[in-house]
Coordinates of C-alpha atoms in Angstrom, one line a residue:
Chain K
M1 CA 10.3 26.6 42.3
I2 CA 10.6 29.5 39.9
I3 CA 14.3 30.0 40.8
A4 CA 14.9 26.3 40.2
L5 CA 13.2 26.5 36.9
L6 CA 15.2 29.5 35.8
K7 CA 18.4 27.8 36.9
G8 CA 17.4 24.7 35.0
L9 CA 16.6 26.7 31.9
F10 CA 20.0 28.5 32.1
L11 CA 21.8 25.2 32.6
M12 CA 20.0 23.8 29.6
I13 CA 21.0 26.6 27.3
W14 CA 24.6 26.4 28.7
K15 CA 24.8 22.7 28.2
V16 CA 23.3 22.9 24.6
L17 CA 25.8 25.6 23.7
G18 CA 28.7 23.7 25.4
D19 CA 27.7 20.4 23.7
Q20 CA 27.3 18.5 27.0
P21 CA 25.2 15.4 27.5
D22 CA 21.5 15.4 28.6
P23 CA 20.8 19.2 28.6
K24 CA 17.2 18.8 29.6
A25 CA 17.7 16.9 32.8
D26 CA 18.0 19.9 35.3
F27 CA 15.0 21.7 33.9
L28 CA 12.9 18.6 33.9
A29 CA 13.9 17.7 37.5
A30 CA 12.5 21.1 38.6
L31 CA 9.1 20.4 37.1
P32 CA 6.3 18.3 38.7
E33 CA 6.2 14.7 37.7
A34 CA 3.1 15.0 35.5
L35 CA 4.4 17.7 33.3
R36 CA 7.8 16.2 32.6
V37 CA 7.0 14.1 29.5
L38 CA 5.1 17.0 27.9
A39 CA 7.8 19.5 28.7
S40 CA 10.5 17.2 27.3
V41 CA 8.5 16.9 24.0
V42 CA 8.0 20.7 23.8
L43 CA 11.7 21.3 24.5
S44 CA 12.6 19.0 21.6
V45 CA 10.0 20.3 19.1
V46 CA 10.2 24.1 19.6
P47 CA 13.8 24.5 18.6
I48 CA 13.2 22.6 15.4
M49 CA 10.0 24.7 14.7
V50 CA 12.0 27.9 15.2
T51 CA 15.4 27.1 13.7
F52 CA 14.4 25.7 10.4
P53 CA 11.8 28.2 9.3
L54 CA 14.4 30.9 10.3
L55 CA 16.9 29.1 8.2
F56 CA 14.3 29.1 5.4
A57 CA 14.1 32.9 5.6
I58 CA 17.8 33.2 5.5
T59 CA 18.1 30.8 2.6
T60 CA 15.5 32.6 0.5
L61 CA 17.7 35.8 0.8
L62 CA 20.9 33.8 0.1
E63 CA 19.3 32.1 -2.9
R64 CA 18.0 35.4 -4.4
K65 CA 21.4 37.1 -3.8
G66 CA 23.3 34.1 -5.1
L67 CA 21.2 33.7 -8.2
G68 CA 21.5 37.4 -8.8
R69 CA 25.3 37.3 -8.7
I70 CA 25.3 34.2 -11.0
Q71 CA 23.1 36.0 -13.5
N72 CA 25.3 39.1 -13.3
R73 CA 22.8 41.3 -11.4
L74 CA 22.6 42.5 -7.8
G75 CA 19.6 40.7 -6.3
P76 CA 17.3 42.3 -3.7
N77 CA 19.1 45.3 -2.1
R78 CA 16.3 47.8 -1.2
V79 CA 14.9 46.6 2.2
G80 CA 17.4 47.3 4.9
P81 CA 21.2 47.3 4.5
C82 CA 22.1 45.1 1.6
G83 CA 18.5 43.9 1.5
I84 CA 18.8 41.7 4.6
F85 CA 15.2 42.5 5.7
Q86 CA 13.9 41.2 2.4
P87 CA 12.6 37.9 4.0
I88 CA 10.6 39.9 6.6
A89 CA 9.0 42.0 3.8
D90 CA 8.2 38.8 1.8
G91 CA 6.7 37.2 4.9
L92 CA 4.5 40.2 5.7
K93 CA 3.4 40.3 2.0
M94 CA 2.5 36.6 2.1
I95 CA 0.5 36.9 5.4
T96 CA -1.5 40.0 4.4
K97 CA -2.3 38.9 0.9
E98 CA -5.9 37.8 0.1
D99 CA -6.6 34.1 0.3
I100 CA -8.2 33.2 -3.0
V101 CA -10.0 29.9 -3.3
P102 CA -11.5 29.1 -6.8
R103 CA -15.2 28.8 -6.8
N104 CA -15.1 25.3 -8.4
A105 CA -12.4 24.0 -6.1
D106 CA -13.0 21.2 -3.7
Q107 CA -13.0 23.5 -0.6
L108 CA -12.0 21.0 2.1
V109 CA -9.3 19.2 0.2
H110 CA -7.9 22.5 -1.1
F111 CA -7.7 23.7 2.5
L112 CA -6.2 20.5 3.9
A113 CA -3.4 20.1 1.2
P114 CA -0.9 22.6 2.5
I115 CA -1.4 21.4 6.1
A116 CA -1.0 17.7 5.1
L117 CA 2.2 18.8 3.3
V118 CA 3.9 20.8 6.1
I119 CA 3.3 18.3 9.0
P120 CA 5.2 15.3 7.5
T121 CA 8.0 17.7 6.4
F122 CA 8.4 18.8 10.0
L123 CA 8.1 15.2 11.3
A124 CA 11.1 14.2 9.2
Y125 CA 13.4 16.3 11.4
A126 CA 12.6 14.1 14.4
V127 CA 15.3 11.5 13.7
L128 CA 18.2 13.7 12.5
P129 CA 21.1 13.8 14.9
F130 CA 22.0 17.5 14.9
G131 CA 24.8 17.2 17.4
R132 CA 26.5 14.6 19.6
H133 CA 23.8 15.2 22.3
L134 CA 21.1 16.9 20.2
V135 CA 19.0 14.0 18.9
P136 CA 15.2 14.5 19.1
I137 CA 14.4 10.8 19.0
N138 CA 16.8 7.9 18.5
L139 CA 14.5 5.5 16.7
D140 CA 15.5 2.0 16.0
A141 CA 14.3 2.4 12.4
G142 CA 15.2 6.0 11.9
I143 CA 15.8 5.9 8.2
L144 CA 12.6 4.0 7.6
F145 CA 10.7 6.7 9.6
F146 CA 12.3 9.4 7.5
F147 CA 11.3 7.9 4.2
A148 CA 7.8 6.9 5.5
V149 CA 6.9 10.5 6.4
G150 CA 8.6 11.7 3.2
A151 CA 6.4 9.4 1.1
S152 CA 3.2 10.7 2.6
T153 CA 4.0 14.2 1.1
E154 CA 3.2 12.8 -2.4
L155 CA -0.4 12.5 -1.5
S156 CA -0.6 16.1 -0.3
V157 CA 0.8 17.3 -3.7
F158 CA -1.9 15.3 -5.4
M159 CA -4.5 16.8 -3.1
A160 CA -3.3 20.3 -4.0
G161 CA -3.3 19.6 -7.7
W162 CA -6.6 17.7 -7.9
S163 CA -8.7 20.0 -5.6
S164 CA -7.8 23.1 -7.5
R165 CA -9.9 22.0 -10.5
N166 CA -7.4 23.5 -12.9
K167 CA -5.7 21.5 -15.7
Y168 CA -2.3 23.1 -15.0
S169 CA -2.6 22.2 -11.3
L170 CA -3.4 18.6 -12.1
L171 CA -0.7 18.3 -14.7
G172 CA 1.8 19.8 -12.3
A173 CA 0.8 17.4 -9.6
M174 CA 1.0 14.4 -11.9
R175 CA 4.5 15.5 -13.0
A176 CA 5.5 16.0 -9.4
I177 CA 4.3 12.5 -8.3
A178 CA 5.8 10.7 -11.3
Q179 CA 9.1 12.4 -10.6
M180 CA 9.0 11.8 -6.8
I181 CA 8.2 8.1 -7.2
S182 CA 10.8 7.6 -9.9
Y183 CA 13.6 9.2 -7.9
E184 CA 12.6 7.7 -4.6
I185 CA 14.0 4.4 -5.8
P186 CA 17.6 5.5 -6.4
L187 CA 17.4 7.7 -3.3
I188 CA 16.5 4.7 -1.1
I189 CA 18.9 2.3 -2.8
S190 CA 21.8 4.6 -2.4
T191 CA 20.8 4.9 1.3
V192 CA 20.7 1.1 1.6
T193 CA 24.5 0.9 0.8
V194 CA 25.1 2.9 4.0
I195 CA 22.7 0.8 6.0
M196 CA 24.4 -2.4 4.8
L197 CA 27.9 -1.2 5.8
A198 CA 26.8 0.4 9.1
G199 CA 24.6 -2.6 10.0
S200 CA 21.9 -0.3 11.5
L201 CA 18.9 1.7 10.5
S202 CA 19.4 4.2 13.4
L203 CA 20.9 7.5 12.2
V204 CA 22.7 7.9 15.6
D205 CA 24.6 4.6 15.0
I206 CA 25.4 5.5 11.4
V207 CA 27.1 8.8 12.6
A208 CA 28.9 6.9 15.4
K209 CA 30.4 4.5 12.8
Q210 CA 31.8 7.5 10.9
T211 CA 33.7 9.2 13.7
G212 CA 37.5 8.8 14.0
F213 CA 40.2 9.4 11.4
V214 CA 42.2 7.2 9.0
G215 CA 45.9 7.8 9.6
G216 CA 45.1 10.7 11.9
I217 CA 44.1 13.1 9.1
L218 CA 41.4 11.7 6.8
P219 CA 38.0 11.5 8.5
H220 CA 36.3 8.2 8.5
W221 CA 33.3 9.4 6.4
N222 CA 31.4 7.3 3.9
V223 CA 32.0 9.8 1.1
F224 CA 35.7 8.9 1.1
T225 CA 35.0 5.4 -0.1
P226 CA 34.3 4.5 -3.8
W227 CA 30.7 3.3 -3.0
G228 CA 30.2 6.2 -0.7
F229 CA 31.2 8.8 -3.2
A230 CA 29.0 7.3 -5.9
G231 CA 26.2 6.9 -3.4
F232 CA 26.6 10.5 -2.3
V233 CA 26.4 11.9 -5.8
M234 CA 23.3 9.8 -6.7
F235 CA 21.7 10.7 -3.4
L236 CA 22.2 14.4 -4.1
I237 CA 20.8 14.1 -7.6
A238 CA 17.8 12.2 -6.4
S239 CA 17.2 14.6 -3.5
L240 CA 17.2 17.5 -6.0
A241 CA 14.4 15.7 -7.8
E242 CA 12.6 14.8 -4.6
S243 CA 12.5 18.5 -3.5
N244 CA 11.4 19.6 -7.0
R245 CA 14.4 21.9 -7.4
S246 CA 16.1 23.0 -10.6
P247 CA 17.1 21.2 -12.9
F248 CA 14.2 19.0 -11.9
D249 CA 11.7 21.8 -11.3
L250 CA 9.4 20.9 -14.1
P251 CA 6.4 20.3 -11.8
E252 CA 6.5 24.1 -11.5
A253 CA 7.7 25.0 -14.9
E254 CA 6.5 28.6 -15.4
S255 CA 6.7 28.6 -19.1
E256 CA 4.6 25.5 -19.5
I257 CA 2.1 25.0 -16.7
I258 CA 2.2 28.3 -14.8
A259 CA 3.1 27.1 -11.3
G260 CA 1.9 23.5 -11.3
H261 CA 0.0 22.5 -8.2
L262 CA 0.7 25.9 -6.7
T263 CA -1.3 27.8 -9.4
E264 CA -4.5 28.2 -7.4
Y265 CA -2.9 28.9 -4.1
S266 CA -2.3 32.4 -2.7
G267 CA -1.4 34.2 0.4
F268 CA -0.4 32.2 3.5
K269 CA -1.3 28.8 1.9
Y270 CA 1.2 29.5 -0.9
A271 CA 3.7 30.4 1.8
L272 CA 3.2 27.1 3.5
F273 CA 3.9 25.2 0.2
F274 CA 7.0 27.3 -0.2
L275 CA 8.1 26.6 3.4
A276 CA 7.4 22.9 3.0
E277 CA 9.5 22.8 -0.2
Y278 CA 12.5 24.4 1.6
L279 CA 12.1 22.4 4.8
G280 CA 12.0 19.2 2.7
M281 CA 15.3 20.3 1.0
F282 CA 16.9 21.0 4.4
A283 CA 15.7 17.6 5.8
V284 CA 17.0 15.6 2.9
S285 CA 20.3 17.6 2.9
G286 CA 20.6 16.8 6.6
L287 CA 20.1 13.1 5.8
A288 CA 22.8 13.3 3.2
V289 CA 25.1 14.9 5.7
T290 CA 24.3 12.2 8.3
L291 CA 24.7 9.3 5.9
F292 CA 27.7 10.3 3.9
L293 CA 29.5 13.3 5.4
G294 CA 29.9 12.1 8.9
G295 CA 27.0 14.0 10.5
W296 CA 28.2 16.1 13.3
S297 CA 31.8 14.9 13.3
A298 CA 34.6 17.4 12.6
P299 CA 36.5 17.2 9.3
L300 CA 40.0 17.5 10.9
P301 CA 41.2 16.1 14.2
Y302 CA 42.4 19.4 15.7
L303 CA 39.0 21.0 15.0
D304 CA 37.3 18.6 17.5
W305 CA 36.9 21.3 20.1
M306 CA 34.2 23.1 18.2
P307 CA 30.6 22.2 19.1
T308 CA 29.3 19.4 17.0
Y309 CA 26.1 21.1 15.9
V310 CA 28.2 23.8 14.3
W311 CA 29.7 21.2 12.0
F312 CA 26.3 19.7 11.2
M313 CA 24.9 23.1 10.2
A314 CA 28.0 24.1 8.3
K315 CA 27.8 20.9 6.2
L316 CA 24.0 21.4 5.7
M317 CA 24.6 24.9 4.5
A318 CA 27.3 23.8 2.1
I319 CA 24.9 21.4 0.5
V320 CA 22.2 24.1 0.3
C321 CA 24.7 26.4 -1.4
L322 CA 25.6 23.7 -3.8
F323 CA 21.9 23.4 -4.6
I324 CA 21.6 27.1 -5.2
W325 CA 24.7 27.0 -7.5
I326 CA 23.1 24.1 -9.5
R327 CA 19.9 26.1 -9.8
G328 CA 21.8 29.0 -11.2
T329 CA 23.7 26.9 -13.7
L330 CA 21.7 24.1 -15.2
P331 CA 18.6 24.5 -17.5
R332 CA 15.4 22.6 -16.9
L333 CA 15.0 19.0 -18.2
R334 CA 12.2 17.7 -20.3
V335 CA 9.8 15.2 -18.8
D336 CA 11.0 12.2 -21.0
Q337 CA 14.7 13.1 -20.3
L338 CA 13.9 13.2 -16.6
L339 CA 12.2 9.8 -16.5
N340 CA 14.7 8.2 -18.8
F341 CA 17.5 9.5 -16.6
A342 CA 15.9 8.0 -13.5
W343 CA 15.1 4.6 -14.9
K344 CA 17.9 3.9 -17.4
F345 CA 20.8 5.6 -15.6
M346 CA 20.2 6.2 -11.9
L347 CA 18.5 2.9 -11.2
P348 CA 21.1 0.6 -12.8
M349 CA 24.0 2.6 -11.3
S350 CA 22.5 2.5 -7.8
L351 CA 21.9 -1.2 -8.0
L352 CA 25.5 -1.6 -9.2
N353 CA 26.6 0.5 -6.2
L354 CA 24.9 -2.0 -3.9
V355 CA 27.1 -4.8 -5.4
V356 CA 30.2 -2.6 -5.0
A357 CA 29.4 -1.9 -1.4
A358 CA 29.0 -5.6 -0.8
I359 CA 32.4 -6.3 -2.4
W360 CA 34.0 -3.5 -0.3
H361 CA 32.5 -5.2 2.8
F362 CA 33.8 -8.7 1.9
T363 CA 37.2 -7.5 0.8
S364 CA 37.8 -6.0 4.2
V365 CA 39.3 -9.3 5.3
W366 CA 42.2 -8.9 2.8
S367 CA 45.5 -8.6 4.7
F368 CA 48.4 -8.4 2.2
P369 CA 50.5 -5.2 1.9
G370 CA 48.7 -2.5 -0.1
E371 CA 45.3 -4.1 0.3
L372 CA 43.6 -0.8 0.8
A373 CA 44.8 0.5 -2.6
A374 CA 43.8 -2.8 -4.2
R375 CA 40.3 -2.6 -2.7
W376 CA 40.0 1.0 -3.8
L377 CA 41.1 0.4 -7.3
L378 CA 38.8 -2.6 -7.7
C379 CA 35.7 -0.8 -6.4
A380 CA 36.4 2.4 -8.2
A381 CA 36.9 0.6 -11.5
M382 CA 33.6 -1.3 -10.9
I383 CA 31.8 2.0 -10.7
A384 CA 33.7 4.1 -13.2
I385 CA 33.7 1.7 -16.2
P386 CA 30.0 1.0 -16.2
Y387 CA 29.4 4.8 -15.6
V388 CA 31.3 5.6 -18.8
W389 CA 29.8 2.8 -20.7
L390 CA 26.2 3.5 -19.7
G391 CA 26.7 7.2 -20.3
R392 CA 28.0 6.6 -23.8
A393 CA 25.3 4.0 -24.6
L394 CA 22.5 6.4 -23.5
S395 CA 23.7 9.5 -25.2
G396 CA 23.6 7.6 -28.6
D397 CA 25.5 8.8 -31.6
K398 CA 25.4 12.4 -30.4
K399 CA 28.9 13.9 -30.6
S400 CA 29.5 16.8 -28.2
T401 CA 31.5 19.6 -29.7
L402 CA 32.9 22.8 -28.4
R403 CA 30.1 25.4 -28.2
I404 CA 30.8 28.6 -30.1
Y405 CA 29.3 31.7 -28.5
R406 CA 28.3 34.1 -31.1
F407 CA 27.1 37.1 -29.1
A408 CA 28.6 36.6 -25.6
D409 CA 32.3 36.3 -25.3
Chain M
M1 CA -9.2 0.3 26.4
N2 CA -7.4 3.6 26.8
L3 CA -8.0 6.9 25.2
T4 CA -5.3 6.7 22.5
F5 CA -6.6 3.4 21.2
A6 CA -10.2 4.7 21.2
I7 CA -9.2 7.8 19.2
L8 CA -7.2 5.8 16.7
A9 CA -9.8 3.1 16.3
A10 CA -12.6 5.7 15.8
L11 CA -10.4 7.5 13.2
T12 CA -9.7 4.2 11.3
V13 CA -13.3 3.0 11.4
V14 CA -14.9 6.3 10.5
S15 CA -12.5 6.9 7.6
A16 CA -13.2 3.3 6.4
I17 CA -16.9 3.9 6.4
A18 CA -16.4 7.2 4.6
A19 CA -14.3 5.5 2.0
M20 CA -17.2 3.1 1.3
S21 CA -20.0 5.7 1.3
L22 CA -18.7 8.9 -0.2
R23 CA -19.9 9.7 -3.7
N24 CA -16.7 11.3 -5.1
L25 CA -14.2 8.5 -5.9
V26 CA -11.1 10.7 -5.2
H27 CA -12.5 11.5 -1.7
C28 CA -12.9 7.8 -1.2
A29 CA -9.3 7.2 -2.1
L30 CA -8.1 9.9 0.3
C31 CA -10.2 8.4 3.1
V32 CA -8.6 5.0 2.3
A33 CA -5.2 6.7 2.8
V34 CA -6.4 8.0 6.2
T35 CA -7.5 4.4 7.1
F36 CA -4.0 3.1 6.2
G37 CA -2.5 5.8 8.4
G38 CA -4.8 4.8 11.3
L39 CA -3.8 1.2 10.9
A40 CA -0.1 2.2 10.9
A41 CA -0.7 4.2 14.1
L42 CA -2.3 1.1 15.7
Y43 CA 0.7 -1.0 14.8
L44 CA 2.9 1.7 16.4
K45 CA 0.8 1.6 19.5
L46 CA 1.2 -2.2 19.7
G47 CA 5.0 -1.7 19.8
A48 CA 5.8 -2.8 16.3
P49 CA 7.6 0.3 14.8
F50 CA 9.0 -1.5 11.8
V51 CA 5.6 -2.8 10.6
G52 CA 4.0 0.6 11.4
W53 CA 6.5 2.6 9.3
A54 CA 6.6 0.1 6.6
Q55 CA 2.8 0.4 6.4
V56 CA 3.0 4.2 6.0
L57 CA 5.8 3.9 3.4
I58 CA 4.0 1.2 1.3
Y59 CA 0.3 1.9 1.8
V60 CA 0.1 5.7 2.2
G61 CA 3.1 6.4 0.0
A62 CA 2.6 3.9 -2.8
V63 CA -0.7 2.1 -2.7
A64 CA -2.8 5.2 -2.1
I65 CA -1.0 6.9 -5.0
L66 CA -1.7 3.9 -7.2
I67 CA -5.4 4.0 -6.4
V68 CA -5.6 7.7 -7.1
F69 CA -3.8 7.3 -10.5
A70 CA -6.0 4.4 -11.4
I71 CA -9.1 6.5 -10.7
L72 CA -7.8 9.5 -12.7
L73 CA -6.6 7.4 -15.7
T74 CA -9.7 5.3 -16.0
R75 CA -12.3 7.9 -15.8
S76 CA -15.6 6.4 -16.8
D77 CA -18.7 8.4 -17.6
A78 CA -21.0 5.9 -16.0
P79 CA -24.0 7.3 -14.2
A80 CA -23.6 7.7 -10.5
Q81 CA -24.4 4.5 -8.7
P82 CA -26.7 4.6 -5.7
V83 CA -24.8 4.2 -2.4
V84 CA -26.8 1.2 -1.3
S85 CA -26.5 -1.5 -4.0
K86 CA -29.4 -3.7 -5.0
S87 CA -27.9 -6.9 -3.6
W88 CA -27.5 -5.5 -0.1
V89 CA -29.2 -8.5 1.6
A90 CA -26.7 -10.9 0.0
G91 CA -23.8 -8.6 0.8
I92 CA -24.7 -8.4 4.5
A93 CA -25.3 -12.2 4.6
V94 CA -21.8 -12.8 3.1
A95 CA -20.2 -10.3 5.5
L96 CA -21.8 -11.9 8.5
L97 CA -20.8 -15.4 7.3
V98 CA -17.2 -14.3 6.9
F99 CA -17.2 -12.6 10.3
G100 CA -18.7 -15.7 12.0
V101 CA -16.1 -18.0 10.4
L102 CA -13.2 -15.6 11.4
T103 CA -14.6 -15.2 15.0
R104 CA -14.9 -19.0 15.4
A105 CA -11.4 -19.5 14.0
V106 CA -9.9 -16.9 16.4
M107 CA -11.9 -18.1 19.4
T108 CA -10.9 -21.8 19.0
S109 CA -7.3 -21.1 18.1
E110 CA -4.4 -21.8 20.4
I111 CA -3.6 -18.1 20.8
T112 CA -6.4 -17.7 23.3
I113 CA -5.2 -20.6 25.4
Q114 CA -1.5 -19.8 25.4
Q115 CA -0.1 -17.0 27.5
P116 CA 1.6 -14.3 25.3
P117 CA 5.3 -14.4 25.5
A118 CA 6.7 -12.2 28.2
K119 CA 8.5 -9.6 26.1
P120 CA 8.4 -9.9 22.3
E121 CA 10.8 -7.0 21.5
P122 CA 10.7 -7.3 17.7
T123 CA 13.7 -5.1 17.0
V124 CA 14.6 -4.2 13.4
L125 CA 17.8 -6.1 13.8
K126 CA 16.0 -9.3 14.7
I127 CA 13.5 -8.9 11.9
G128 CA 16.4 -8.5 9.4
T129 CA 18.3 -11.5 10.8
E130 CA 15.2 -13.7 10.6
L131 CA 14.4 -12.5 7.0
M132 CA 18.0 -13.2 5.9
T133 CA 18.4 -16.6 7.6
R134 CA 15.2 -18.5 8.4
Y135 CA 12.8 -16.9 6.0
V136 CA 15.2 -16.3 3.1
L137 CA 13.4 -18.7 0.8
P138 CA 10.0 -17.0 1.2
L139 CA 11.7 -13.7 0.8
E140 CA 13.3 -14.7 -2.5
A141 CA 10.0 -16.2 -3.7
T142 CA 8.2 -12.9 -3.0
G143 CA 11.0 -11.0 -4.8
L144 CA 10.6 -13.3 -7.9
L145 CA 6.8 -12.9 -7.8
L146 CA 7.1 -9.1 -7.7
T147 CA 9.7 -9.1 -10.5
A148 CA 7.4 -11.3 -12.6
A149 CA 4.5 -9.0 -11.9
T150 CA 6.5 -5.9 -12.9
I151 CA 7.7 -7.6 -16.2
G152 CA 4.1 -8.6 -16.9
A153 CA 2.9 -5.0 -16.3
V154 CA 5.5 -3.7 -18.7
I155 CA 4.5 -6.3 -21.4
I156 CA 0.9 -5.4 -21.1
A157 CA 1.7 -1.7 -21.3
L158 CA 3.8 -2.2 -24.4
Q159 CA 0.8 -3.4 -26.4
E160 CA 2.2 -3.1 -29.9
P161 CA 5.8 -3.7 -31.0
V162 CA 7.8 -0.6 -32.0
S163 CA 8.4 -1.9 -35.6
K164 CA 4.6 -2.0 -36.2
R165 CA 4.2 1.5 -35.0
K166 CA 6.9 2.8 -37.3
N167 CA 5.2 1.1 -40.2
V168 CA 1.9 2.9 -39.4
A169 CA 3.7 6.2 -39.1
G170 CA 5.5 5.6 -42.5
S171 CA 2.3 4.7 -44.3
S172 CA 0.5 7.8 -43.1
N173 CA 3.4 9.9 -44.3
T174 CA 3.2 8.4 -47.8
E175 CA -0.5 8.9 -47.8
Q176 CA -0.2 12.6 -47.0
A177 CA 2.6 13.0 -49.6
G178 CA 0.4 11.3 -52.2
G179 CA -2.3 13.9 -51.7
A180 CA -4.8 11.4 -50.2
S181 CA -7.4 12.7 -47.8
P182 CA -5.8 12.9 -44.3
A183 CA -7.0 10.3 -41.8
P184 CA -9.5 11.6 -39.2
N185 CA -7.1 10.7 -36.4
P186 CA -3.5 10.9 -37.8
P187 CA -1.2 8.5 -35.8
I188 CA 1.6 10.0 -33.8
P189 CA 4.7 10.3 -35.9
G190 CA 7.4 7.7 -35.1
G191 CA 9.9 10.3 -34.0
H192 CA 8.1 10.7 -30.6
V193 CA 8.4 7.1 -29.6

């Protein structure tokens, strides 16, 4: 029995690494009937619970190093060689710090808020296809599930802000909720284009639709179509706002409201909020990869031999690095700018993108020579012209001129 | 009745009772959110994933937030009401009446006579196809209704036209320039509109 289990475990690891179908089968066959369902669930959950917090630790170091370089300084370099043990030191500090709860706080809600935030964030990973055979659950309504659990995090942010009995906490929570609700609409509408064209709400089907190559070279990803490119850009902007990252980090704007809804949290609870924020960012980046960047499929035909999960993680990390770059580059927006941008620019553009996706779908029956170029031009013009027009109309009479640097050159 | 159903039903009922009887309004709102979550779990258990997740997305994600915002933005300093209202006799009578009517309607309906269909399988694809073909008119009517409600909400929120507000701001500026005593509550300057 034990030998069979060990053999099953070894085969499972071998199959996962080698990207072969149904890696859990041998291990589960060695178990008694009653334990199989439980073991299958545990085997799906534990890797997610290990991998992504580990990725969180690595990303915090990467972010601090990257931001340091962008700002012309070194970043953390004291703990271990080149500072690579900095996340461990940070983690130990977080765990050993005193847990302070304000005397006036609503004790129960204050305690429950970080838990109610972390659980849905982990749940969102359940439907992401990490590799060709690495899908925790293939839900019929996978995208709906993803957004449903994502929407329930808003209430946790409110719980954190309200229960602290601190005006900065409440202000931060209100800002966060206003921002999340406003940007959820363009986020979902830019997702709907992909659902329309793929004809399925299941993420596994959406990735399967994007495999293969056009002309043997260009991958069949959604981002290489006019509606897909516009949708991808809008999805990225909205997901930056959803995960409260710079330039949309004004729920935690230090110079105005201390740390927003995190103000009254310390120690491990603060670490949980921090973890949930990064996990949410990874999850939404994973969704962007799945919807627009072809999920686990390889970018070039002769790279197909590499395991599919490598491609998924590589694309995920590319998006995370883009987010770090944006954080190091752009200043923070004002609240009115943020909401104006969401309602007056993102919403009309994403609605227009829906129409463009529909036109792309219905022009697929064209069959004269050069029809692809004609479709491309038509759809690209339908996005680009309103983009320029709307941008000019919203910026008003403000003329942008070349900035003159007086002190830094 | 199996264990999962018992746990979910207990969670839903207890949180609903808590939502009615707790003194702090925000606690009540949070309990309502738990009730919505329990209902969604019951839908999932009945094999209706689309309805279940839509329930979470709309009720926990949007309606609960709406309730919470409404509570925070309309804070009244009214004295705390007793948990049991004065008209509790009438309340219980009405509740019993409604329950009786509903029970009678359910018991005499055709559902109890008919055998349930063998395998309903309400897949998302089927729901989408039905919505876009057979039920397209009700769907459009709902969309129109919601749009009208949104426009109505915006019109109510607008309250005063912008030109009027500018006039107020302009007149207050001239008053201050003329050396008149400043108003006790000076209006917000027009530049912040």
